[in-house]
Structures are given as C-alpha cells and as structure tokens.
mmCIF file of C-alpha atoms in Angstrom:
data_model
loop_
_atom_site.group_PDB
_atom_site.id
_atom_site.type_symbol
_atom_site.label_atom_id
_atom_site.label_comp_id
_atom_site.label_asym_id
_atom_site.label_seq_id
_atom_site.Cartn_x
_atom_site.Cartn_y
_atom_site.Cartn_z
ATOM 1 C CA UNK A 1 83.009 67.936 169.181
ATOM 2 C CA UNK A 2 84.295 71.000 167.001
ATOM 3 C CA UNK A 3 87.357 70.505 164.752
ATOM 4 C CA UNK A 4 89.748 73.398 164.568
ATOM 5 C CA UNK A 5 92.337 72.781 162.201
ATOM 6 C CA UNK A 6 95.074 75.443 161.277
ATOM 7 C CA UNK A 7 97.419 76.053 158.093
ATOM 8 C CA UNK A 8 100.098 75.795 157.608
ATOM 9 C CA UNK A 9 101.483 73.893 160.106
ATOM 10 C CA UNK A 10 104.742 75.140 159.848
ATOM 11 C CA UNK A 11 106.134 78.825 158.026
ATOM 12 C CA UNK A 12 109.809 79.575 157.788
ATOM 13 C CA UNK A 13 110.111 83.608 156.981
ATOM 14 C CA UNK A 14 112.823 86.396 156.055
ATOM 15 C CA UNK A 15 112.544 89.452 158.336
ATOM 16 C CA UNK A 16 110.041 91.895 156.320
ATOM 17 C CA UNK A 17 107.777 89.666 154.715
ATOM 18 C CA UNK A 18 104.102 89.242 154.909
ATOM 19 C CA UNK A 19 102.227 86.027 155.856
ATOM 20 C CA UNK A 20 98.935 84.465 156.074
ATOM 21 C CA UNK A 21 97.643 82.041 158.834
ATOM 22 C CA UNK A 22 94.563 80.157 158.580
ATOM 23 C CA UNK A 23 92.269 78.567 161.106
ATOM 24 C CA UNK A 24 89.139 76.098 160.138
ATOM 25 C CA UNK A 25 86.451 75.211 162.070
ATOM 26 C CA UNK A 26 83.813 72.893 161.653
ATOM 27 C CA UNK A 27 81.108 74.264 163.371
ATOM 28 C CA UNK A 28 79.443 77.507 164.369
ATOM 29 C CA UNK A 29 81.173 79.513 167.111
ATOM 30 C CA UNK A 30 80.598 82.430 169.678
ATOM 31 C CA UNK A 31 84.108 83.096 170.611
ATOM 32 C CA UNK A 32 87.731 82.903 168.652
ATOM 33 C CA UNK A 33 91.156 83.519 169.850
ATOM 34 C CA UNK A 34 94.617 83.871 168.639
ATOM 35 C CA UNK A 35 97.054 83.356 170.421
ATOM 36 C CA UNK A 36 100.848 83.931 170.471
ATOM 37 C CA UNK A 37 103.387 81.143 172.120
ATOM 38 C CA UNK A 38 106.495 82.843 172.761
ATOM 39 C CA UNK A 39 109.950 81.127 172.820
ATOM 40 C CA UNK A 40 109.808 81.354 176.355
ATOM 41 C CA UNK A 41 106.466 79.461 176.402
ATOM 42 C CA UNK A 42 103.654 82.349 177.439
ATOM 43 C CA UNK A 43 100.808 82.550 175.766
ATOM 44 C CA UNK A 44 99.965 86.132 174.586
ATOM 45 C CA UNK A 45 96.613 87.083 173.904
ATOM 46 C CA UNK A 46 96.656 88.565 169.902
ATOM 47 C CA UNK A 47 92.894 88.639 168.929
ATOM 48 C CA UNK A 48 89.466 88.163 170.536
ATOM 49 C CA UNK A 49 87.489 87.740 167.035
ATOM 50 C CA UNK A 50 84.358 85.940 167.095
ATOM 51 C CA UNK A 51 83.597 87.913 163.994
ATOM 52 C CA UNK A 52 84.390 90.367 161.923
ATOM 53 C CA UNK A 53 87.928 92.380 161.602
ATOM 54 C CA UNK A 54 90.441 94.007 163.876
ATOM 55 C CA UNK A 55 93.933 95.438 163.642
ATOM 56 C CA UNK A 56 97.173 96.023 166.331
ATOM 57 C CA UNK A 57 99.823 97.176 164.581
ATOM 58 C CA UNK A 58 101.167 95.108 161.861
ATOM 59 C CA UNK A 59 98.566 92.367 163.081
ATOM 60 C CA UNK A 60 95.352 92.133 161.941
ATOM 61 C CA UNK A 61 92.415 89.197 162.165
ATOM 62 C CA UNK A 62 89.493 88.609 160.272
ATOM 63 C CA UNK A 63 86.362 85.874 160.790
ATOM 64 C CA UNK A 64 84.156 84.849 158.876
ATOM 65 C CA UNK A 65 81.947 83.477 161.072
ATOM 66 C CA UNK A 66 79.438 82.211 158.028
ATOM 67 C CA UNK A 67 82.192 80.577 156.180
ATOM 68 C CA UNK A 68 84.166 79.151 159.542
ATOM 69 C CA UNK A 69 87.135 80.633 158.966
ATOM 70 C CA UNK A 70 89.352 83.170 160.458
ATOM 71 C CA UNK A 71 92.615 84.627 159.343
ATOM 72 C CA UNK A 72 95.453 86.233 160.591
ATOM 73 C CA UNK A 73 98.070 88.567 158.989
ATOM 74 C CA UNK A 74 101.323 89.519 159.683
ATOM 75 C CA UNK A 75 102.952 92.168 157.503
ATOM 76 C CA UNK A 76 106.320 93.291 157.846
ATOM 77 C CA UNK A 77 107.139 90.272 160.183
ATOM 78 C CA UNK A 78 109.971 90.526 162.591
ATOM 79 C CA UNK A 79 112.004 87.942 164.501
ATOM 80 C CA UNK A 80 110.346 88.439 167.569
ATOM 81 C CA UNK A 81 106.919 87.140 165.853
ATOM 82 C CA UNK A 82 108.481 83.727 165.639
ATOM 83 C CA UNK A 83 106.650 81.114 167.968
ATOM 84 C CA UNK A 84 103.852 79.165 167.572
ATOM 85 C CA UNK A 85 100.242 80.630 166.604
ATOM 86 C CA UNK A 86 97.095 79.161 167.975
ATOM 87 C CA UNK A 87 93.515 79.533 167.612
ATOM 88 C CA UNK A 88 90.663 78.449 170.121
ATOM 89 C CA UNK A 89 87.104 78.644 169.462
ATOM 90 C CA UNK A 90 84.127 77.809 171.514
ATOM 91 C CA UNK A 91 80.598 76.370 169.592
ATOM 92 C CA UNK A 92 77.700 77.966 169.938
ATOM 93 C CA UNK A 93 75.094 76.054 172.094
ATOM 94 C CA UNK A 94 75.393 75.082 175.481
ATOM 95 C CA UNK A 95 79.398 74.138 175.609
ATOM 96 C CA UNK A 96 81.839 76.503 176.945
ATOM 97 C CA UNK A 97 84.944 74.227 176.434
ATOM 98 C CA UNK A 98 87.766 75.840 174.456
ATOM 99 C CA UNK A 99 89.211 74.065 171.571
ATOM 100 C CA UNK A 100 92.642 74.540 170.039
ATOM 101 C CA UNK A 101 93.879 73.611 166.833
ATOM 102 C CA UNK A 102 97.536 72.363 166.533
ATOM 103 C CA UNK A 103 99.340 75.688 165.888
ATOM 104 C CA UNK A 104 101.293 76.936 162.930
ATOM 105 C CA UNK A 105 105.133 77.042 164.072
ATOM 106 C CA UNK A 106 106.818 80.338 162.536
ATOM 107 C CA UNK A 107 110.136 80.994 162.494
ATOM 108 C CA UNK A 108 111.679 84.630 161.310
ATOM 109 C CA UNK A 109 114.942 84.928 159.875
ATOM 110 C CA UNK A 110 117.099 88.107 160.018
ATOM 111 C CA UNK B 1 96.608 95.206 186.980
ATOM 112 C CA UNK B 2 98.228 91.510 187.940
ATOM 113 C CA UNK B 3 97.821 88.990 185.481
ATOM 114 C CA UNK B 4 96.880 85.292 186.188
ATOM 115 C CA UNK B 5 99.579 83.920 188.373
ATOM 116 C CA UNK B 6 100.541 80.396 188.992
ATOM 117 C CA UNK B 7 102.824 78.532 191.413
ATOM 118 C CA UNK B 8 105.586 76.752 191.384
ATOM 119 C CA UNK B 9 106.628 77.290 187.937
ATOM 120 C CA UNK B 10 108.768 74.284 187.810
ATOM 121 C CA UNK B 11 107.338 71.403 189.792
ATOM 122 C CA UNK B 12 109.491 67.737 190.025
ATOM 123 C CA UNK B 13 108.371 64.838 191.765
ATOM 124 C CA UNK B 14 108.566 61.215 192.032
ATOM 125 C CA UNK B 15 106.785 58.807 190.661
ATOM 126 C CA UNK B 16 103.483 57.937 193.027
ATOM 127 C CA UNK B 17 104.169 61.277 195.037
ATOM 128 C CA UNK B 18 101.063 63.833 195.195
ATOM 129 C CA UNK B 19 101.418 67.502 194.058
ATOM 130 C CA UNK B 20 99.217 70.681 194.169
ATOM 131 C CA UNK B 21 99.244 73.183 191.412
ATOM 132 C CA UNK B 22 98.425 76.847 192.283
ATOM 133 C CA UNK B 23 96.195 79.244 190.197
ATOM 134 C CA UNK B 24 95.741 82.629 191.001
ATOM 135 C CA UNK B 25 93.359 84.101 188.441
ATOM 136 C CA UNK B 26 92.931 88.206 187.724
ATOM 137 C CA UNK B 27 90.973 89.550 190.334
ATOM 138 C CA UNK B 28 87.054 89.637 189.695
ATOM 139 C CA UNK B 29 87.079 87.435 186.786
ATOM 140 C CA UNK B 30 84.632 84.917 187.082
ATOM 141 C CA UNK B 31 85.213 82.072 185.043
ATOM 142 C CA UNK B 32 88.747 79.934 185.741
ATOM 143 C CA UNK B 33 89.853 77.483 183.258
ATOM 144 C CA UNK B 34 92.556 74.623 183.919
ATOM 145 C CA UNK B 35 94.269 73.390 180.546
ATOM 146 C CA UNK B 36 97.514 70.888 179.990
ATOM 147 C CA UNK B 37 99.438 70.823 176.995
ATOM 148 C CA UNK B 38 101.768 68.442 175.775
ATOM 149 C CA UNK B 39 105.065 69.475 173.682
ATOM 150 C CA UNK B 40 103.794 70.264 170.292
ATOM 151 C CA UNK B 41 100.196 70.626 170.475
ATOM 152 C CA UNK B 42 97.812 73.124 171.279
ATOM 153 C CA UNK B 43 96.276 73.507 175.660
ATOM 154 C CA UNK B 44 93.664 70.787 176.053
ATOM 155 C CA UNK B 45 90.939 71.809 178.265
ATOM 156 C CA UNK B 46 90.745 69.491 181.868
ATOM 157 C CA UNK B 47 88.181 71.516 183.851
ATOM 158 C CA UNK B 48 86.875 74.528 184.756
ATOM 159 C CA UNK B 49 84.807 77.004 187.228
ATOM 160 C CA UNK B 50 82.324 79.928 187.259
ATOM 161 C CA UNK B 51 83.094 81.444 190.819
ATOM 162 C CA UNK B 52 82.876 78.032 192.834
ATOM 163 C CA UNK B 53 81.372 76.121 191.362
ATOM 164 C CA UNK B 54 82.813 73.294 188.745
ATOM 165 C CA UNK B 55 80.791 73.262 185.671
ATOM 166 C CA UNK B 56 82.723 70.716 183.681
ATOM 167 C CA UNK B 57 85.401 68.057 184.277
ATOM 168 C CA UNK B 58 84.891 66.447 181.258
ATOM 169 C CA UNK B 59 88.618 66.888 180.419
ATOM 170 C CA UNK B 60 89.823 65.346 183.765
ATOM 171 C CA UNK B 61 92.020 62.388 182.557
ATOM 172 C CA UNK B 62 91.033 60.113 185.100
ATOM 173 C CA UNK B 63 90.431 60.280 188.907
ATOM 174 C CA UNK B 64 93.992 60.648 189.851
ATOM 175 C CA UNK B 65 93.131 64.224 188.966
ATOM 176 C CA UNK B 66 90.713 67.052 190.795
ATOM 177 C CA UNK B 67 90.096 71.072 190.592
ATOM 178 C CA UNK B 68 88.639 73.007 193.196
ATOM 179 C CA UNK B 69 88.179 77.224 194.124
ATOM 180 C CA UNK B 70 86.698 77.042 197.170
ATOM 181 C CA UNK B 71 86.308 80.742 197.897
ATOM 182 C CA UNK B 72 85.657 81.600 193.649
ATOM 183 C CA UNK B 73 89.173 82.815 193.450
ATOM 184 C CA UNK B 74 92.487 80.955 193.960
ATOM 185 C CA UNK B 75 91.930 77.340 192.297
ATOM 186 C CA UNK B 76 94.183 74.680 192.619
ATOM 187 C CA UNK B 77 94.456 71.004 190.690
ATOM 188 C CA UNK B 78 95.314 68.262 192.556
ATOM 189 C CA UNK B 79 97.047 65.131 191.138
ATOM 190 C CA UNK B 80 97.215 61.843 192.965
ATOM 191 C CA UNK B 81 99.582 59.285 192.733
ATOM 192 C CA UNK B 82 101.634 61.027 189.798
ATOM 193 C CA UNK B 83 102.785 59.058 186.716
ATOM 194 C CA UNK B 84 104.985 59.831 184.309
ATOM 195 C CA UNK B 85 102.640 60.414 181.666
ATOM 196 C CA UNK B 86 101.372 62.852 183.727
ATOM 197 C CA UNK B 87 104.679 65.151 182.774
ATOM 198 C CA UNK B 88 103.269 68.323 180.749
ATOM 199 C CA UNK B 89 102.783 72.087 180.781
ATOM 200 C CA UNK B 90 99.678 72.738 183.208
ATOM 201 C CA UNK B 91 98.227 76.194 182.474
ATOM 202 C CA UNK B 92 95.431 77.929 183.801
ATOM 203 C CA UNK B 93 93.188 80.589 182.094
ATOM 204 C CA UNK B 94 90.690 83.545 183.667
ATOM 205 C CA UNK B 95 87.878 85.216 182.194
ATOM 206 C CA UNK B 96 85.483 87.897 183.184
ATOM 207 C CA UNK B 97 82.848 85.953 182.251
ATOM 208 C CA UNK B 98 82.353 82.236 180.543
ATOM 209 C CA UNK B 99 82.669 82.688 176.633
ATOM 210 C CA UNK B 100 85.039 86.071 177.343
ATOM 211 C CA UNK B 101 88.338 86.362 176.006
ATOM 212 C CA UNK B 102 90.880 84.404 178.072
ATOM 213 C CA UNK B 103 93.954 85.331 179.615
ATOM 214 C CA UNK B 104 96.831 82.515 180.518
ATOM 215 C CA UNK B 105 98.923 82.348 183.286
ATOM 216 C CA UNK B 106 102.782 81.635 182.784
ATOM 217 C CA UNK B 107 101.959 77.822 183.430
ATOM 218 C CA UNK B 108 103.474 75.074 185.931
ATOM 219 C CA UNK B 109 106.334 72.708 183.438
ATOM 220 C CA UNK B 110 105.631 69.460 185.939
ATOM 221 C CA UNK B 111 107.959 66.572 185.258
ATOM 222 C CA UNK B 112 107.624 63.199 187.239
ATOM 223 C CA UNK B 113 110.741 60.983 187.386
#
C-alpha cells in the first residue's frame, strides 16, 4: 500500500515563529488532508489539498501532486496551534482507504 | 449544521464483555468511515460504507469486530468478546461522497479492564 511519511516528527516553537511541515507519499493520490489534533483529542479539518495551494489565515498548504509532496505552513504560530499534525491521502486507482502518516507533534511556547 | 456525532464518549468494560459503538454521521453524506487509533500514531482505517452498503473491511482486526448502517445513516461497530488490546480511540469519519474531504467525529476513548 501507499507510504505517507511526515517531517519532522516532532517541532518545539516560541510563540511568533514560522514553521514548515512536510508530508511524503509514495504514490500518486486523488485526495490529501491535514489535519489538526487538538489537546483535547478532536481532529480539525485544516486542508483538503489534493493539489495545488490554499490559504486560512496564517495557514496555508501546498501539493505537489507530481513530486508527492505536500506542505504546510504556519506563520506567526500561536500556542493554540500546538497538537499533533496529520496528513491522509488516498491513491489513485480503485482504493478509497485513507492513509495517515505518523504526525508531527508541535508544541508552542509563550 | 451538526457535525458527526458519536456515543458514549467514554466507554469501560470488562474483559470478554460485548460493546456497541455509535456513529452518527452529518446528514446526507454518503460515505461513513470507521477508524481506531492508538496513542501516538495516526487513525488506522477498519471499515467503511457508501449508504448501506460495506465496501471494505479490510481493516477489521479480526472477527471479534463488525460495522453495519442499516438504514445508510447511523452506523455502529460492534466488538465481541473485548480484549484488552482492543483499548484505543475509535473514531468515525463522514463524507459527501467517497474520495471527499472527511470530517471526524469527537471519537469513543474505549478501555477494557
């Protein structure tokens, strides 16, 4: 099946800065998520990015579907972005089973 | 509008007892996805449904566990003769249609003792 792997696992912040989370994929996909996990466990849709580039506030997600990659940004982070950061893709083809990568863990200092 | 809903939220049972997880997906979405995650790690997909009908177990651990949405709405997973390995975060996800985006329900935390 698809790999999804995402980087870095963990990301330790001060309040204000900018960051950079990466999710890999090993094959060609039709549909990518990001996700937020709160501290209080809920899963918060961010992005639905198959391709392409899209911004909410100081979020924004780009995929580059060729190069199976997608990113996401954070500028101007605060500590109620800390939690844990997923992505999901599905392959293109016949499967419509999500696949999650491990998550990058932030945590936001004041 | 609602979001998906599940029920209980907290769930804990005995070793060998049965229990019956609840998922109430947002209304008119078609597609209705069960996943379980373990502390740490990402939802791993169990099973899921377009209106009715199950298209894919595949994820189903084992026969101790079953899905169904009898009337393409309301789902609930079924686990037999609980173990303790069977402790986790059960969550379940709608969609308006299969490869749409997904939205999660607050999840059942089971624990079996």
């Amino acid at each position: 099946g698809i790999q999804v792997e995402q980087s870095p696992p963990d990301l330790i912040l001060q309040e204000g800065a900018n960051s950079t989370l990466r999710c890999n994929f090993s094959d060609s996909v039709n549909n990518l998520q990001w996700f937020h996990q709160n501290p209080w466990g809920q899963l918060i849709n961010l992005f639905y990015i198959p391709s392409g580039t899209k911004q909410n506030g100081r979020l924004s997600a780009t995929t580059v579907a060729t190069e199976r990659y997608s990113l996401l940004y954070i500028s101007s982070s605060q500590t109620t972005d800390s939690g844990v950061y997923f992505c999901a893709v599905m392959a293109s083809g016949g499967s419509y089973i999500p696949t999650f990568g491990r998550g990058t863990s932030l945590i936001v200092h004041p | 509008g609602a979001g998906v809903s599940q029920s209980p939220r907290y769930k804990v049972t005995k070793r060998g007892q049965d229990v019956a997880l609840r998922c109430d997906p947002i209304s008119g979405h078609v597609s209705l996805y069960w996943y379980r995650q373990a502390l740490g790690q990402g939802p791993e997909f169990l099973t899921y449904f377009n209106y009715e009908a199950q298209q894919d177990k595949s994820g189903l651990p084992n026969d101790r566990f079953s899905a169904e949405r009898p009337e393409g709405s309301i789902s609930t997973l079924t686990i037999q003769r609980t173990e303790q390995r069977d402790s986790a975060m059960y969550r379940c996800a709608s969609s308006s249609m299969g490869r749409g985006e997904q939205y999660f329900g607050p999840g059942t935390r089971l624990t079996v003792t």
